[in-house]
Amino acid sequence: DTGVSQNPRHKITKRGQNVTFRCDPISEHNRLYWYRQTLGQGPEFLTYFQNEAQLEKSRLLSDRFSAERPKGSFSTLEIQRTEQGDSAMYLCASSPGQARGWAEAFFGQGTRLTVV
Amino acid sequence: AQSVSQHNHHVILSEAASLELGCNYSYGGTVNLFWYVQYPGQHLQLLLKYFSGDPLVKGIKGFEAEFIKSKFSFNLRKPSVQWSDTAEYFCAVSLTSGTYKYIFGTGTRLKVLA
């Protein structure tokens, strides 16, 4: 399967614990995005990378959230000291990053986080 | 700030009925426009996209959308829906300069009755 891969698919954690999610984009896609989706809402932008550079972060991304893409390939999203409000589906997407953004994003299956 | 509005949150149709889902965006500059679909238990998939040129774009599975710049709209249509079109539909916008993020609407949940 050459699509966007996310692991784990599901994560249940206790409040206060740290969690880390991984995203493997489509090979050679240089843009990588993280979104969060809650029930009844569309995907909300969190952050995106162009290669290894994190170019934009949403104000939704509090200090407890950090994302990395160390070699411009896979990315990780870490949430520290999880809160119940962090429960959501975390989506990763990638795009080829053509000039002027003329490309669609390809989404992974998501990681569903439940904080108990 | 840029935003995308989808007016219909839930739509229920019988098979063979026609579908139109509304999408409006707020941004004065040049945009790229997308419709994504999410079938139950599956990931978001692209239905169709508009970058430039003919404002009437055709996508997969018989869907089409029309970009009306003066109305800041990109409505999705299908002449005759099928039970298998039951899914959630999201309109999205990306800007052509400054930032390459995609901004999504809240989605429309479509249920097609057999």
mmCIF file of C-alpha atoms in Angstrom:
data_model
loop_
_atom_site.group_PDB
_atom_site.id
_atom_site.type_symbol
_atom_site.label_atom_id
_atom_site.label_comp_id
_atom_site.label_asym_id
_atom_site.label_seq_id
_atom_site.Cartn_x
_atom_site.Cartn_y
_atom_site.Cartn_z
ATOM 1 C CA ASP A 1 0.000 0.000 0.000
ATOM 2 C CA THR A 2 1.567 3.271 -1.057
ATOM 3 C CA GLY A 3 -0.862 5.563 0.741
ATOM 4 C CA VAL A 4 -0.345 7.613 3.872
ATOM 5 C CA SER A 5 0.203 5.318 6.835
ATOM 6 C CA GLN A 6 -0.558 6.221 10.447
ATOM 7 C CA ASN A 7 0.259 4.302 13.597
ATOM 8 C CA PRO A 8 -1.252 3.371 15.885
ATOM 9 C CA ARG A 9 -4.822 3.296 14.608
ATOM 10 C CA HIS A 10 -6.231 3.530 18.100
ATOM 11 C CA LYS A 11 -4.781 4.733 21.362
ATOM 12 C CA ILE A 12 -6.387 4.774 24.777
ATOM 13 C CA THR A 13 -4.445 6.589 27.444
ATOM 14 C CA LYS A 14 -4.952 7.880 30.936
ATOM 15 C CA ARG A 15 -5.158 11.571 31.534
ATOM 16 C CA GLY A 16 -1.733 13.026 32.178
ATOM 17 C CA GLN A 17 0.163 10.479 30.104
ATOM 18 C CA ASN A 18 2.198 11.331 27.022
ATOM 19 C CA VAL A 19 1.366 9.849 23.639
ATOM 20 C CA THR A 20 3.165 9.832 20.307
ATOM 21 C CA PHE A 21 1.720 9.166 16.887
ATOM 22 C CA ARG A 22 3.593 8.399 13.711
ATOM 23 C CA CYS A 23 2.810 9.265 10.121
ATOM 24 C CA ASP A 24 4.520 7.916 7.028
ATOM 25 C CA PRO A 25 3.583 10.035 4.018
ATOM 26 C CA ILE A 26 3.447 8.978 0.419
ATOM 27 C CA SER A 27 6.989 8.626 -0.827
ATOM 28 C CA GLU A 28 8.382 11.810 -2.356
ATOM 29 C CA HIS A 29 5.598 13.999 -0.991
ATOM 30 C CA ASN A 30 7.432 16.896 0.560
ATOM 31 C CA ARG A 31 4.486 18.467 2.367
ATOM 32 C CA LEU A 32 3.058 16.788 5.422
ATOM 33 C CA TYR A 33 0.075 17.943 7.443
ATOM 34 C CA TRP A 34 -1.475 17.133 10.786
ATOM 35 C CA TYR A 35 -5.166 17.691 11.408
ATOM 36 C CA ARG A 36 -7.515 16.940 14.270
ATOM 37 C CA GLN A 37 -11.121 15.877 13.780
ATOM 38 C CA THR A 38 -13.827 15.599 16.384
ATOM 39 C CA LEU A 39 -17.331 14.249 15.995
ATOM 40 C CA GLY A 40 -19.487 16.427 13.787
ATOM 41 C CA GLN A 41 -16.616 18.655 12.726
ATOM 42 C CA GLY A 42 -14.383 18.885 9.731
ATOM 43 C CA PRO A 43 -10.642 18.369 9.986
ATOM 44 C CA GLU A 44 -8.991 21.232 11.869
ATOM 45 C CA PHE A 45 -5.511 22.248 10.815
ATOM 46 C CA LEU A 46 -2.755 21.743 13.374
ATOM 47 C CA THR A 47 0.548 22.114 11.566
ATOM 48 C CA TYR A 48 2.401 21.396 8.368
ATOM 49 C CA PHE A 49 5.904 20.686 7.146
ATOM 50 C CA GLN A 50 7.694 21.384 3.937
ATOM 51 C CA ASN A 51 10.395 18.712 3.976
ATOM 52 C CA GLU A 52 11.812 18.916 7.520
ATOM 53 C CA ALA A 53 10.810 22.529 8.136
ATOM 54 C CA GLN A 54 7.701 23.183 10.198
ATOM 55 C CA LEU A 55 6.222 26.141 8.349
ATOM 56 C CA GLU A 56 2.993 26.841 10.174
ATOM 57 C CA LYS A 57 1.355 25.958 13.476
ATOM 58 C CA SER A 58 -2.236 26.550 14.430
ATOM 59 C CA ARG A 59 -3.119 28.267 17.681
ATOM 60 C CA LEU A 60 -4.872 24.973 18.442
ATOM 61 C CA LEU A 61 -1.417 23.492 18.895
ATOM 62 C CA SER A 62 -0.770 24.278 22.539
ATOM 63 C CA ASP A 63 2.593 23.934 24.246
ATOM 64 C CA ARG A 64 1.702 20.343 25.091
ATOM 65 C CA PHE A 65 1.761 19.433 21.401
ATOM 66 C CA SER A 66 4.918 19.022 19.382
ATOM 67 C CA ALA A 67 5.479 17.706 15.909
ATOM 68 C CA GLU A 68 8.662 16.751 14.154
ATOM 69 C CA ARG A 69 9.742 15.573 10.768
ATOM 70 C CA PRO A 70 13.440 15.023 11.329
ATOM 71 C CA LYS A 71 14.580 13.808 7.933
ATOM 72 C CA GLY A 72 11.779 15.123 5.811
ATOM 73 C CA SER A 73 10.166 11.719 5.594
ATOM 74 C CA PHE A 74 8.010 10.378 8.442
ATOM 75 C CA SER A 75 6.600 12.648 11.121
ATOM 76 C CA THR A 76 5.648 12.274 14.763
ATOM 77 C CA LEU A 77 3.060 14.150 16.780
ATOM 78 C CA GLU A 78 3.509 14.066 20.534
ATOM 79 C CA ILE A 79 0.969 15.175 23.098
ATOM 80 C CA GLN A 80 2.269 15.641 26.611
ATOM 81 C CA ARG A 81 0.141 15.511 29.745
ATOM 82 C CA THR A 82 -2.950 14.476 27.826
ATOM 83 C CA GLU A 83 -6.324 15.918 28.767
ATOM 84 C CA GLN A 84 -9.790 14.565 28.047
ATOM 85 C CA GLY A 85 -10.294 17.374 25.554
ATOM 86 C CA ASP A 86 -7.493 15.888 23.458
ATOM 87 C CA SER A 87 -9.712 12.931 22.576
ATOM 88 C CA ALA A 88 -10.142 13.100 18.818
ATOM 89 C CA MET A 89 -9.097 11.576 15.533
ATOM 90 C CA TYR A 90 -5.657 12.791 14.497
ATOM 91 C CA LEU A 91 -5.216 12.822 10.755
ATOM 92 C CA CYS A 92 -2.061 13.002 8.730
ATOM 93 C CA ALA A 93 -1.969 14.033 5.098
ATOM 94 C CA SER A 94 0.706 14.588 2.499
ATOM 95 C CA SER A 95 0.890 16.359 -0.807
ATOM 96 C CA PRO A 96 3.471 16.621 -3.554
ATOM 97 C CA GLY A 97 4.044 20.265 -2.734
ATOM 98 C CA GLN A 98 3.861 21.572 -6.249
ATOM 99 C CA ALA A 99 4.411 25.260 -6.749
ATOM 100 C CA ARG A 100 1.562 27.466 -5.537
ATOM 101 C CA GLY A 101 -0.095 24.596 -3.725
ATOM 102 C CA TRP A 102 -1.755 23.119 -6.777
ATOM 103 C CA ALA A 103 -2.193 19.672 -5.418
ATOM 104 C CA GLU A 104 -4.641 17.833 -3.272
ATOM 105 C CA ALA A 105 -3.819 16.339 0.073
ATOM 106 C CA PHE A 106 -3.839 12.573 0.523
ATOM 107 C CA PHE A 107 -5.058 11.454 3.914
ATOM 108 C CA GLY A 108 -4.226 8.529 6.136
ATOM 109 C CA GLN A 109 -6.712 6.471 8.149
ATOM 110 C CA GLY A 110 -6.056 8.489 11.254
ATOM 111 C CA THR A 111 -5.198 7.688 14.862
ATOM 112 C CA ARG A 112 -8.148 7.737 17.216
ATOM 113 C CA LEU A 113 -7.090 8.962 20.652
ATOM 114 C CA THR A 114 -9.244 8.380 23.693
ATOM 115 C CA VAL A 115 -8.156 9.963 26.957
ATOM 116 C CA VAL A 116 -9.797 8.416 30.012
ATOM 117 C CA ALA B 1 -9.303 34.475 8.752
ATOM 118 C CA GLN B 2 -10.229 32.170 5.930
ATOM 119 C CA SER B 3 -13.220 29.907 6.522
ATOM 120 C CA VAL B 4 -15.408 27.408 4.720
ATOM 121 C CA SER B 5 -19.144 27.061 5.341
ATOM 122 C CA GLN B 6 -21.260 24.070 4.520
ATOM 123 C CA HIS B 7 -24.893 24.868 5.057
ATOM 124 C CA ASN B 8 -26.398 21.408 5.107
ATOM 125 C CA HIS B 9 -25.243 19.340 8.044
ATOM 126 C CA HIS B 10 -27.482 16.347 7.442
ATOM 127 C CA VAL B 11 -29.193 15.378 4.212
ATOM 128 C CA ILE B 12 -31.449 12.396 3.655
ATOM 129 C CA LEU B 13 -32.413 11.410 0.117
ATOM 130 C CA SER B 14 -34.009 8.496 -1.612
ATOM 131 C CA GLU B 15 -32.104 6.673 -4.325
ATOM 132 C CA ALA B 16 -32.279 8.403 -7.719
ATOM 133 C CA ALA B 17 -32.919 11.788 -6.153
ATOM 134 C CA SER B 18 -30.717 14.685 -7.180
ATOM 135 C CA LEU B 19 -28.132 16.076 -4.789
ATOM 136 C CA GLU B 20 -26.745 19.531 -4.258
ATOM 137 C CA LEU B 21 -24.515 20.361 -1.309
ATOM 138 C CA GLY B 22 -23.617 23.960 -0.660
ATOM 139 C CA CYS B 23 -20.132 25.275 0.067
ATOM 140 C CA ASN B 24 -19.077 28.881 0.525
ATOM 141 C CA TYR B 25 -15.665 30.190 1.455
ATOM 142 C CA SER B 26 -14.408 33.498 2.708
ATOM 143 C CA TYR B 27 -11.181 34.638 1.118
ATOM 144 C CA GLY B 28 -10.643 37.410 -1.375
ATOM 145 C CA GLY B 29 -7.678 35.948 -3.195
ATOM 146 C CA THR B 30 -7.144 33.050 -5.552
ATOM 147 C CA VAL B 31 -8.023 29.669 -4.122
ATOM 148 C CA ASN B 32 -7.974 26.011 -4.972
ATOM 149 C CA LEU B 33 -11.161 24.140 -4.132
ATOM 150 C CA PHE B 34 -11.797 20.531 -3.217
ATOM 151 C CA TRP B 35 -14.527 18.155 -2.246
ATOM 152 C CA TYR B 36 -13.549 15.162 -0.149
ATOM 153 C CA VAL B 37 -15.707 12.202 0.808
ATOM 154 C CA GLN B 38 -15.417 9.952 3.839
ATOM 155 C CA TYR B 39 -17.258 6.648 3.610
ATOM 156 C CA PRO B 40 -18.037 4.908 6.886
ATOM 157 C CA GLY B 41 -14.853 3.533 8.404
ATOM 158 C CA GLN B 42 -12.646 4.845 5.632
ATOM 159 C CA HIS B 43 -10.215 7.702 5.204
ATOM 160 C CA LEU B 44 -10.879 10.977 3.442
ATOM 161 C CA GLN B 45 -10.750 10.614 -0.322
ATOM 162 C CA LEU B 46 -10.733 13.240 -3.008
ATOM 163 C CA LEU B 47 -13.918 13.520 -5.061
ATOM 164 C CA LEU B 48 -12.911 16.426 -7.248
ATOM 165 C CA LYS B 49 -10.805 19.554 -7.346
ATOM 166 C CA TYR B 50 -10.696 22.946 -9.006
ATOM 167 C CA PHE B 51 -7.467 24.804 -9.675
ATOM 168 C CA SER B 52 -8.252 26.982 -12.688
ATOM 169 C CA GLY B 53 -10.006 26.975 -16.048
ATOM 170 C CA ASP B 54 -13.487 25.585 -16.619
ATOM 171 C CA PRO B 55 -15.490 26.363 -13.465
ATOM 172 C CA LEU B 56 -17.536 23.199 -13.907
ATOM 173 C CA VAL B 57 -15.424 20.268 -12.777
ATOM 174 C CA LYS B 58 -16.249 16.611 -12.920
ATOM 175 C CA GLY B 59 -15.078 14.109 -10.397
ATOM 176 C CA ILE B 60 -15.369 10.457 -9.644
ATOM 177 C CA LYS B 61 -18.611 8.516 -9.302
ATOM 178 C CA GLY B 62 -20.681 10.996 -11.312
ATOM 179 C CA PHE B 63 -20.115 13.983 -9.029
ATOM 180 C CA GLU B 64 -19.538 17.471 -10.336
ATOM 181 C CA ALA B 65 -19.071 20.903 -8.798
ATOM 182 C CA GLU B 66 -19.363 24.437 -10.063
ATOM 183 C CA PHE B 67 -17.115 27.261 -8.966
ATOM 184 C CA ILE B 68 -18.924 30.601 -8.941
ATOM 185 C CA LYS B 69 -16.301 33.185 -8.092
ATOM 186 C CA SER B 70 -18.760 36.044 -7.595
ATOM 187 C CA LYS B 71 -20.604 34.017 -4.973
ATOM 188 C CA PHE B 72 -17.513 32.477 -3.370
ATOM 189 C CA SER B 73 -19.235 29.143 -3.831
ATOM 190 C CA PHE B 74 -18.281 25.638 -4.909
ATOM 191 C CA ASN B 75 -21.422 23.523 -4.737
ATOM 192 C CA LEU B 76 -21.350 19.785 -5.222
ATOM 193 C CA ARG B 77 -23.966 18.072 -7.389
ATOM 194 C CA LYS B 78 -24.990 14.644 -8.520
ATOM 195 C CA PRO B 79 -28.040 14.067 -10.734
ATOM 196 C CA SER B 80 -29.004 10.714 -9.259
ATOM 197 C CA VAL B 81 -27.659 9.418 -5.959
ATOM 198 C CA GLN B 82 -27.142 5.790 -5.030
ATOM 199 C CA TRP B 83 -27.269 4.039 -1.691
ATOM 200 C CA SER B 84 -23.474 3.703 -1.894
ATOM 201 C CA ASP B 85 -23.143 7.500 -1.809
ATOM 202 C CA THR B 86 -24.010 7.438 1.884
ATOM 203 C CA ALA B 87 -21.026 9.195 3.431
ATOM 204 C CA GLU B 88 -19.797 12.461 4.864
ATOM 205 C CA TYR B 89 -18.769 15.157 2.393
ATOM 206 C CA PHE B 90 -16.266 17.903 3.121
ATOM 207 C CA CYS B 91 -15.544 21.017 1.143
ATOM 208 C CA ALA B 92 -12.011 22.397 1.439
ATOM 209 C CA VAL B 93 -10.021 25.384 0.270
ATOM 210 C CA SER B 94 -6.329 25.937 -0.124
ATOM 211 C CA LEU B 95 -4.709 29.245 -0.861
ATOM 212 C CA THR B 96 -2.357 29.769 -3.754
ATOM 213 C CA SER B 97 0.124 31.891 -1.849
ATOM 214 C CA GLY B 98 1.398 32.462 1.650
ATOM 215 C CA THR B 99 0.288 29.214 3.178
ATOM 216 C CA TYR B 100 -0.412 25.797 1.764
ATOM 217 C CA LYS B 101 -2.755 24.504 4.419
ATOM 218 C CA TYR B 102 -6.188 23.171 3.556
ATOM 219 C CA ILE B 103 -9.185 24.640 5.346
ATOM 220 C CA PHE B 104 -12.179 22.365 5.706
ATOM 221 C CA GLY B 105 -15.864 22.931 6.251
ATOM 222 C CA THR B 106 -17.746 21.135 8.995
ATOM 223 C CA GLY B 107 -19.038 18.495 6.606
ATOM 224 C CA THR B 108 -22.405 17.259 5.379
ATOM 225 C CA ARG B 109 -23.582 13.830 6.391
ATOM 226 C CA LEU B 110 -25.549 12.290 3.519
ATOM 227 C CA LYS B 111 -27.789 9.299 3.965
ATOM 228 C CA VAL B 112 -29.318 7.692 0.909
ATOM 229 C CA LEU B 113 -32.294 5.446 1.481
ATOM 230 C CA ALA B 114 -32.562 2.375 -0.709
#
